[in-house]
mmCIF file of C-alpha atoms and ligand atoms in Angstrom:
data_model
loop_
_atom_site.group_PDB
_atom_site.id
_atom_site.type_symbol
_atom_site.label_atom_id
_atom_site.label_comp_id
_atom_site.label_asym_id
_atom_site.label_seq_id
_atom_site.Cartn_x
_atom_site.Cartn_y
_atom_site.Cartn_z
ATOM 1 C CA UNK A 13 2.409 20.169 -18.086
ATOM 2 C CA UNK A 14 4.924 21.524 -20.569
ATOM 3 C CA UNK A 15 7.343 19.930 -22.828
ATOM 4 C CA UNK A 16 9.698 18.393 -20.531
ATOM 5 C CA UNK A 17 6.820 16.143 -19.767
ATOM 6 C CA UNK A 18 5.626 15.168 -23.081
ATOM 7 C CA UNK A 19 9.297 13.906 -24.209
ATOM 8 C CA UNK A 20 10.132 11.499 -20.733
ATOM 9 C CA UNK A 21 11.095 8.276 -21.432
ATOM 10 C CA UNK A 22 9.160 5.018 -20.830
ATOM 11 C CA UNK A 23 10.691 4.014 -17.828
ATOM 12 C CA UNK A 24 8.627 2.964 -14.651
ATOM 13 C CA UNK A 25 8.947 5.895 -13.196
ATOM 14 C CA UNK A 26 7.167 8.029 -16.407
ATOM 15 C CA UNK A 27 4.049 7.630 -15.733
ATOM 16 C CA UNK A 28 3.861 9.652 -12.492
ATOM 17 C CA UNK A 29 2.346 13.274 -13.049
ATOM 18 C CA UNK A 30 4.567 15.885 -12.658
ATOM 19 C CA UNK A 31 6.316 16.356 -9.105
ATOM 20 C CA UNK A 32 6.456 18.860 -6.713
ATOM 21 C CA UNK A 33 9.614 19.638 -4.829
ATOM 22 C CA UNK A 34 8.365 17.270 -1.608
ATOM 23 C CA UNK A 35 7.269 14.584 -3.932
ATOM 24 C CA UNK A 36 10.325 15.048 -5.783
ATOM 25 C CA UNK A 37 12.666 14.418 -2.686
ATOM 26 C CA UNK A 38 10.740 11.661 -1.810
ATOM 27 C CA UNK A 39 10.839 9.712 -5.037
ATOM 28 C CA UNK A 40 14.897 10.103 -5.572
ATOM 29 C CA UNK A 41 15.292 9.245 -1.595
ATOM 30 C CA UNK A 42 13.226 6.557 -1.771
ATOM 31 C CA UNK A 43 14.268 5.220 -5.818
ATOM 32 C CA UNK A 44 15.185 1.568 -6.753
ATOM 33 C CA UNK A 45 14.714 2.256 -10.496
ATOM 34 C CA UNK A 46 18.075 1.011 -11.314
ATOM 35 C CA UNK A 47 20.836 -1.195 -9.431
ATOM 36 C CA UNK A 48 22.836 1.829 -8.444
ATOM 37 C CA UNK A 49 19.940 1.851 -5.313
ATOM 38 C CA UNK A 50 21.292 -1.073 -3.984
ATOM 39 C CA UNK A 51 25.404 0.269 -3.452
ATOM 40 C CA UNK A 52 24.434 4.004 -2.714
ATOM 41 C CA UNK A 53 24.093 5.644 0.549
ATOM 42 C CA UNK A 54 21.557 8.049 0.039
ATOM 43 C CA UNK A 55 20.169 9.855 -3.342
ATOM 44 C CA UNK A 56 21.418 12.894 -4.042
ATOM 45 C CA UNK A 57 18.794 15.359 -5.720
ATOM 46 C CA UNK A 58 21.043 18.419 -5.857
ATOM 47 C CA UNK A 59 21.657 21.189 -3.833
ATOM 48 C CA UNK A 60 21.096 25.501 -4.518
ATOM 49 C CA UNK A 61 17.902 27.768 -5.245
ATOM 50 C CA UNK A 62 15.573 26.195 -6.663
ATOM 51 C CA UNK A 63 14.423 29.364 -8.834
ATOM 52 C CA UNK A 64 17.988 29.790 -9.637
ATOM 53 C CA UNK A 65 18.735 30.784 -13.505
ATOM 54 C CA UNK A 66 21.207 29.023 -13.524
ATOM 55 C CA UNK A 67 21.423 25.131 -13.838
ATOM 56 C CA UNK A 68 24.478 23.146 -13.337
ATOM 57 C CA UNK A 69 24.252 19.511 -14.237
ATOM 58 C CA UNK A 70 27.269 17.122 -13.393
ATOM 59 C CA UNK A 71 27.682 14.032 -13.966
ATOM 60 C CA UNK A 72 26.697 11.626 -11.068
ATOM 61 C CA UNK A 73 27.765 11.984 -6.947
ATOM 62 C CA UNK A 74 31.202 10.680 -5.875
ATOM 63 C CA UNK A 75 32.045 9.115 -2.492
ATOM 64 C CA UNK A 76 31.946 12.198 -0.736
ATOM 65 C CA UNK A 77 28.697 13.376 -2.433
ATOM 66 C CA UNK A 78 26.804 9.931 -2.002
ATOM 67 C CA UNK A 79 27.980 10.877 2.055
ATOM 68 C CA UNK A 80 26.963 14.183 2.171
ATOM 69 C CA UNK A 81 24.175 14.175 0.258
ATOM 70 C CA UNK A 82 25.259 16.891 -1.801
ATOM 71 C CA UNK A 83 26.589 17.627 -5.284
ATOM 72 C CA UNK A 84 29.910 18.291 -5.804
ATOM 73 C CA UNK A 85 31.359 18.896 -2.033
ATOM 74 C CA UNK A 86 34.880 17.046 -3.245
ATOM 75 C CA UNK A 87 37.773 18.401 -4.538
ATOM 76 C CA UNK A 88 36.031 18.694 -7.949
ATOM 77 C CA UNK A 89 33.050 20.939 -6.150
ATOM 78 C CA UNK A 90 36.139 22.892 -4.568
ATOM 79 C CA UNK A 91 36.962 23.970 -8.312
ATOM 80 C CA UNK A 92 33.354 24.207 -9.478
ATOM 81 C CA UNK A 93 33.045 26.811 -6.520
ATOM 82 C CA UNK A 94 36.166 28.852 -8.213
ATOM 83 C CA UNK A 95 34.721 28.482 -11.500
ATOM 84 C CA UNK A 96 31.617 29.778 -10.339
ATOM 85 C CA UNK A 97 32.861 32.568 -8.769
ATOM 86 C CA UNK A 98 34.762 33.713 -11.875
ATOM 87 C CA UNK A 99 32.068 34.678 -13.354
ATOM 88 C CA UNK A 100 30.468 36.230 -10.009
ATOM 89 C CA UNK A 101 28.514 33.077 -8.919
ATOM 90 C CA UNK A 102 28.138 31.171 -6.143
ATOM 91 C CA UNK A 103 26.595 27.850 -5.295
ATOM 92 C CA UNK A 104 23.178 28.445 -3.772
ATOM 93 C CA UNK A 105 22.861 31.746 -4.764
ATOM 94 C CA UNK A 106 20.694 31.666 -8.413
ATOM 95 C CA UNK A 107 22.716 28.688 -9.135
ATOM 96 C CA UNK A 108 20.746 25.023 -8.699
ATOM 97 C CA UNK A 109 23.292 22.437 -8.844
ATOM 98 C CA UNK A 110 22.783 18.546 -9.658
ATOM 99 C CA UNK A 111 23.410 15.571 -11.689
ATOM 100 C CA UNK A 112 22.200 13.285 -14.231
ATOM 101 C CA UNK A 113 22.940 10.606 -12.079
ATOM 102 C CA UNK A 114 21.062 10.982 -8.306
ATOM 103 C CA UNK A 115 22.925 7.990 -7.183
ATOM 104 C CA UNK A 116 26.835 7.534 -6.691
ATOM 105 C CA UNK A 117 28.278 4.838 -9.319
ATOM 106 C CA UNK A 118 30.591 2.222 -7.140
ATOM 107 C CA UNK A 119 34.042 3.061 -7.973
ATOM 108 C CA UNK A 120 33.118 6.428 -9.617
ATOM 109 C CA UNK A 121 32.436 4.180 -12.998
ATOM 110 C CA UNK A 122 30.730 5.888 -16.093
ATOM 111 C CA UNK A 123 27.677 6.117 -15.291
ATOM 112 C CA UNK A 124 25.738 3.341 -17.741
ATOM 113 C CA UNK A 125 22.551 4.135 -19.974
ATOM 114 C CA UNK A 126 19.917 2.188 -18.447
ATOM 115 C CA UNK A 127 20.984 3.862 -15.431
ATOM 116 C CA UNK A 128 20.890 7.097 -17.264
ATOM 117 C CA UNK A 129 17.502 6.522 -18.921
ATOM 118 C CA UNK A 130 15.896 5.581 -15.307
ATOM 119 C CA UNK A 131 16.651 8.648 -13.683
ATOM 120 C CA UNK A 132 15.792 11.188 -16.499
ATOM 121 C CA UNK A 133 12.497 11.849 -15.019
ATOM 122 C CA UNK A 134 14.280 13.607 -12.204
ATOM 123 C CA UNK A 135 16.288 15.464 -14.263
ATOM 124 C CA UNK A 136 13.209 16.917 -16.585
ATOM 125 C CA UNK A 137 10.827 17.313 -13.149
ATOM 126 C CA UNK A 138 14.079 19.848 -11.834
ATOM 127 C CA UNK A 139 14.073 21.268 -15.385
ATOM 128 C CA UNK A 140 10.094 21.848 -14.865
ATOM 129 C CA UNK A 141 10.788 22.856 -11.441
ATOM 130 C CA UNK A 142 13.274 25.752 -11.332
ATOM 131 C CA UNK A 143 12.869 26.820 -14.958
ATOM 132 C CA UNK A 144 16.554 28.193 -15.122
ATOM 133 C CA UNK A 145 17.468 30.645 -17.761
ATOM 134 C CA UNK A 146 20.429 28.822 -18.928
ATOM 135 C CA UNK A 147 22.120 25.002 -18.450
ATOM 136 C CA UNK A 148 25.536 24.214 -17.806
ATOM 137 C CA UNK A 149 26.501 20.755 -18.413
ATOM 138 C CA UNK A 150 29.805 19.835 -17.375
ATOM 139 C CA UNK A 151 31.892 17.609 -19.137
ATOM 140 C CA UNK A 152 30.794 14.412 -21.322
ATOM 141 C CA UNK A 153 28.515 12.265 -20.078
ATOM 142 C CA UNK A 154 26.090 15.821 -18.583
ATOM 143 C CA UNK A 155 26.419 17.126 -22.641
ATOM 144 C CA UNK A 156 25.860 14.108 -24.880
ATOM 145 C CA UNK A 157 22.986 12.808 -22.060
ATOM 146 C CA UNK A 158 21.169 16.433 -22.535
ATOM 147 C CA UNK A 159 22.031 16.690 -25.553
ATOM 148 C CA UNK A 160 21.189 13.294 -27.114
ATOM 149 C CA UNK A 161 24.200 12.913 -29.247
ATOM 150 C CA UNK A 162 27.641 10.798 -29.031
ATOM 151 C CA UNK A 163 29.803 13.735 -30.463
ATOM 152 C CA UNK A 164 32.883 14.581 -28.268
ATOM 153 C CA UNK A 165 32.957 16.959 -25.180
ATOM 154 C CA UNK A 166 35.346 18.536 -27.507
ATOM 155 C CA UNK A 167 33.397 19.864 -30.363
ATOM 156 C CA UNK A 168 30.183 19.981 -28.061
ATOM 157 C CA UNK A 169 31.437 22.458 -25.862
ATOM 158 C CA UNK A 170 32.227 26.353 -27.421
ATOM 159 C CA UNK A 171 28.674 26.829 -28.426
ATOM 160 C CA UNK A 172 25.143 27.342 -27.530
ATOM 161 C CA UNK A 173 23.065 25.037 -27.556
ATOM 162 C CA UNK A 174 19.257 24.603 -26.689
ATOM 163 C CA UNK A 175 17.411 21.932 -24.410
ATOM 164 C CA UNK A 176 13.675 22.014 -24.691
ATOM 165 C CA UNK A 177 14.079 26.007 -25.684
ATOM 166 C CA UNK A 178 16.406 26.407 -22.873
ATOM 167 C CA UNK A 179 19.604 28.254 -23.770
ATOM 168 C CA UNK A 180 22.281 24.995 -22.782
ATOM 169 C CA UNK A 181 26.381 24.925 -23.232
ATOM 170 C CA UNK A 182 28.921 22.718 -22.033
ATOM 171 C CA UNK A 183 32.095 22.596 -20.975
ATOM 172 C CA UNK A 184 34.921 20.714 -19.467
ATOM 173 C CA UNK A 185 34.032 18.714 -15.944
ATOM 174 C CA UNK A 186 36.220 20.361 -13.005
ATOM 175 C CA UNK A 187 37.095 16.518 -12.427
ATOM 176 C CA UNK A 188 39.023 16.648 -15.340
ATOM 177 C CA UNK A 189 40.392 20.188 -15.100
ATOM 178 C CA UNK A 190 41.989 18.792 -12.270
ATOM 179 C CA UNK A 191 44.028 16.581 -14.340
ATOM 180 C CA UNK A 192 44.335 18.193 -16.866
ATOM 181 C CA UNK A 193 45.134 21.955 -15.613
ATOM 182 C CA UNK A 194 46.064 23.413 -19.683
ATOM 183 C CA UNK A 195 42.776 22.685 -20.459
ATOM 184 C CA UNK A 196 41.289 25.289 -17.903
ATOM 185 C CA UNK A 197 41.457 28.772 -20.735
ATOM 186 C CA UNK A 198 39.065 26.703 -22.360
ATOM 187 C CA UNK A 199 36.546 26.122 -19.904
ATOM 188 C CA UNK A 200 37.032 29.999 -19.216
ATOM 189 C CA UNK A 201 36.067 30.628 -22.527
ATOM 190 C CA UNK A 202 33.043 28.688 -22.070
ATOM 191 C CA UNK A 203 32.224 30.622 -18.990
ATOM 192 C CA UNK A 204 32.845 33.261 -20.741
ATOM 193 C CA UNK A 205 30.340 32.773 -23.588
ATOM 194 C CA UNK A 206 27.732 31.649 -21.263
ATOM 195 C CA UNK A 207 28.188 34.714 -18.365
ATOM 196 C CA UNK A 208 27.353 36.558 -22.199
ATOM 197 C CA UNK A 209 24.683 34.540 -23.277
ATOM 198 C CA UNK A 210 22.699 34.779 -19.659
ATOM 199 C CA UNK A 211 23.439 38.373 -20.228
ATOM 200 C CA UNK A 212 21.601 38.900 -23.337
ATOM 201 C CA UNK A 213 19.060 36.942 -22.428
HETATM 202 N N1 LIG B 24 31.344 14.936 -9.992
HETATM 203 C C1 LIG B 24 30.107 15.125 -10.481
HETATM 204 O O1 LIG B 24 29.863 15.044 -11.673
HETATM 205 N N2 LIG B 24 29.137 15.421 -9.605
HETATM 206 C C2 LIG B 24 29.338 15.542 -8.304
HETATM 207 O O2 LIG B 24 28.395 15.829 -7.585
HETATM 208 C C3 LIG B 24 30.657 15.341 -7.824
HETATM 209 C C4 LIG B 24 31.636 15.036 -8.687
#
């Protein structure tokens, strides 16, 4: 049991010893911790190789996710993909993708933080799980949630930081790349520095 486990939050679901992939599946499948259980098709755990070195944490799963039952298969996942492969990745291949959120938000609303706080557990057990070599949170709500700070996407992204020793940056979410195109030779940069940081590693 390593550190992930020692800082979970008290929510029902903490006191559970640490998961195994199965159990894993199960719980998120089968979790009414919060009132997004009630609206959502299915959970959706995430999706790529589970000893992947790399982690990519979104926000929570849109319509098309919460149908699939996998991360980012809309037109934000179609840009994630391209992103990915700029920096000679692909989904699935030493790449894990997920969410903080398992279960789709109705209306693709912010996700909110008791809903946040209930399904941490999943989050850290993944953490434990694949033991990735580097995070990748994209855009706000991924950073400041892993992070545990309010400050902008802004001034969080451009840097490394660490989660629970594990090398962690952030950058724009492909969601809003697609709105807002000029803002894609910064998320570059970002892949940039972190392609360099795995690198060094
Ligand atoms: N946006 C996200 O943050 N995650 C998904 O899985 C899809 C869209």
């Amino acid at each position: 049991i390593g550190p992930a486990w020692r800082l979970r939050e008290a929510t029902s679901l903490a006191t559970s010893t640490a998961y195994t992939w199965d159990t894993l599946t199960d719980a998120v499948a089968r979790c009414t911790a919060c009132k997004l259980s009630a609206t959502r098709t299915q959970g959706v755990l995430g999706v790529g190789d589970r000893n992947a070195d790399w982690l990519i944490v979104g926000e929570a799963p849109g319509v098309e996710e919460d149908a699939q039952g996998e991360p980012f298969v809309g037109p934000a996942g179609k840009l994630l993909d391209a992103m990915l492969a700029s920096i000679g990745l692909a989904r699935g291949d030493n790449v894990y993708l997920t969410n903080v959120l398992k279960s789709h938000p109705p209306g693709n609303r912010d996700p909110e933080s008791d809903e946040v706080a209930a399904c941490r557990p999943y989050l850290l057990a993944q953490i434990e799980l694949i033991q990735p070599k580097l995070i990748l949170a994209l855009g706000r709500l991924a950073a400041q949630s892993l992070l545990d700070t309010d400050d902008a996407i802004g001034s969080l992204r451009g840097r490394v930081h660490t989660f629970q020793g594990v090398p962690l940056m952030a950058t724009y979410h492909p969601a809003y790349l697609l709105r807002k195109p000029t803002e894609k030779a910064r998320a570059w940069e970002d892949l940039c520095l972190a392609r360099r940081t795995m690198r060094a590693l």
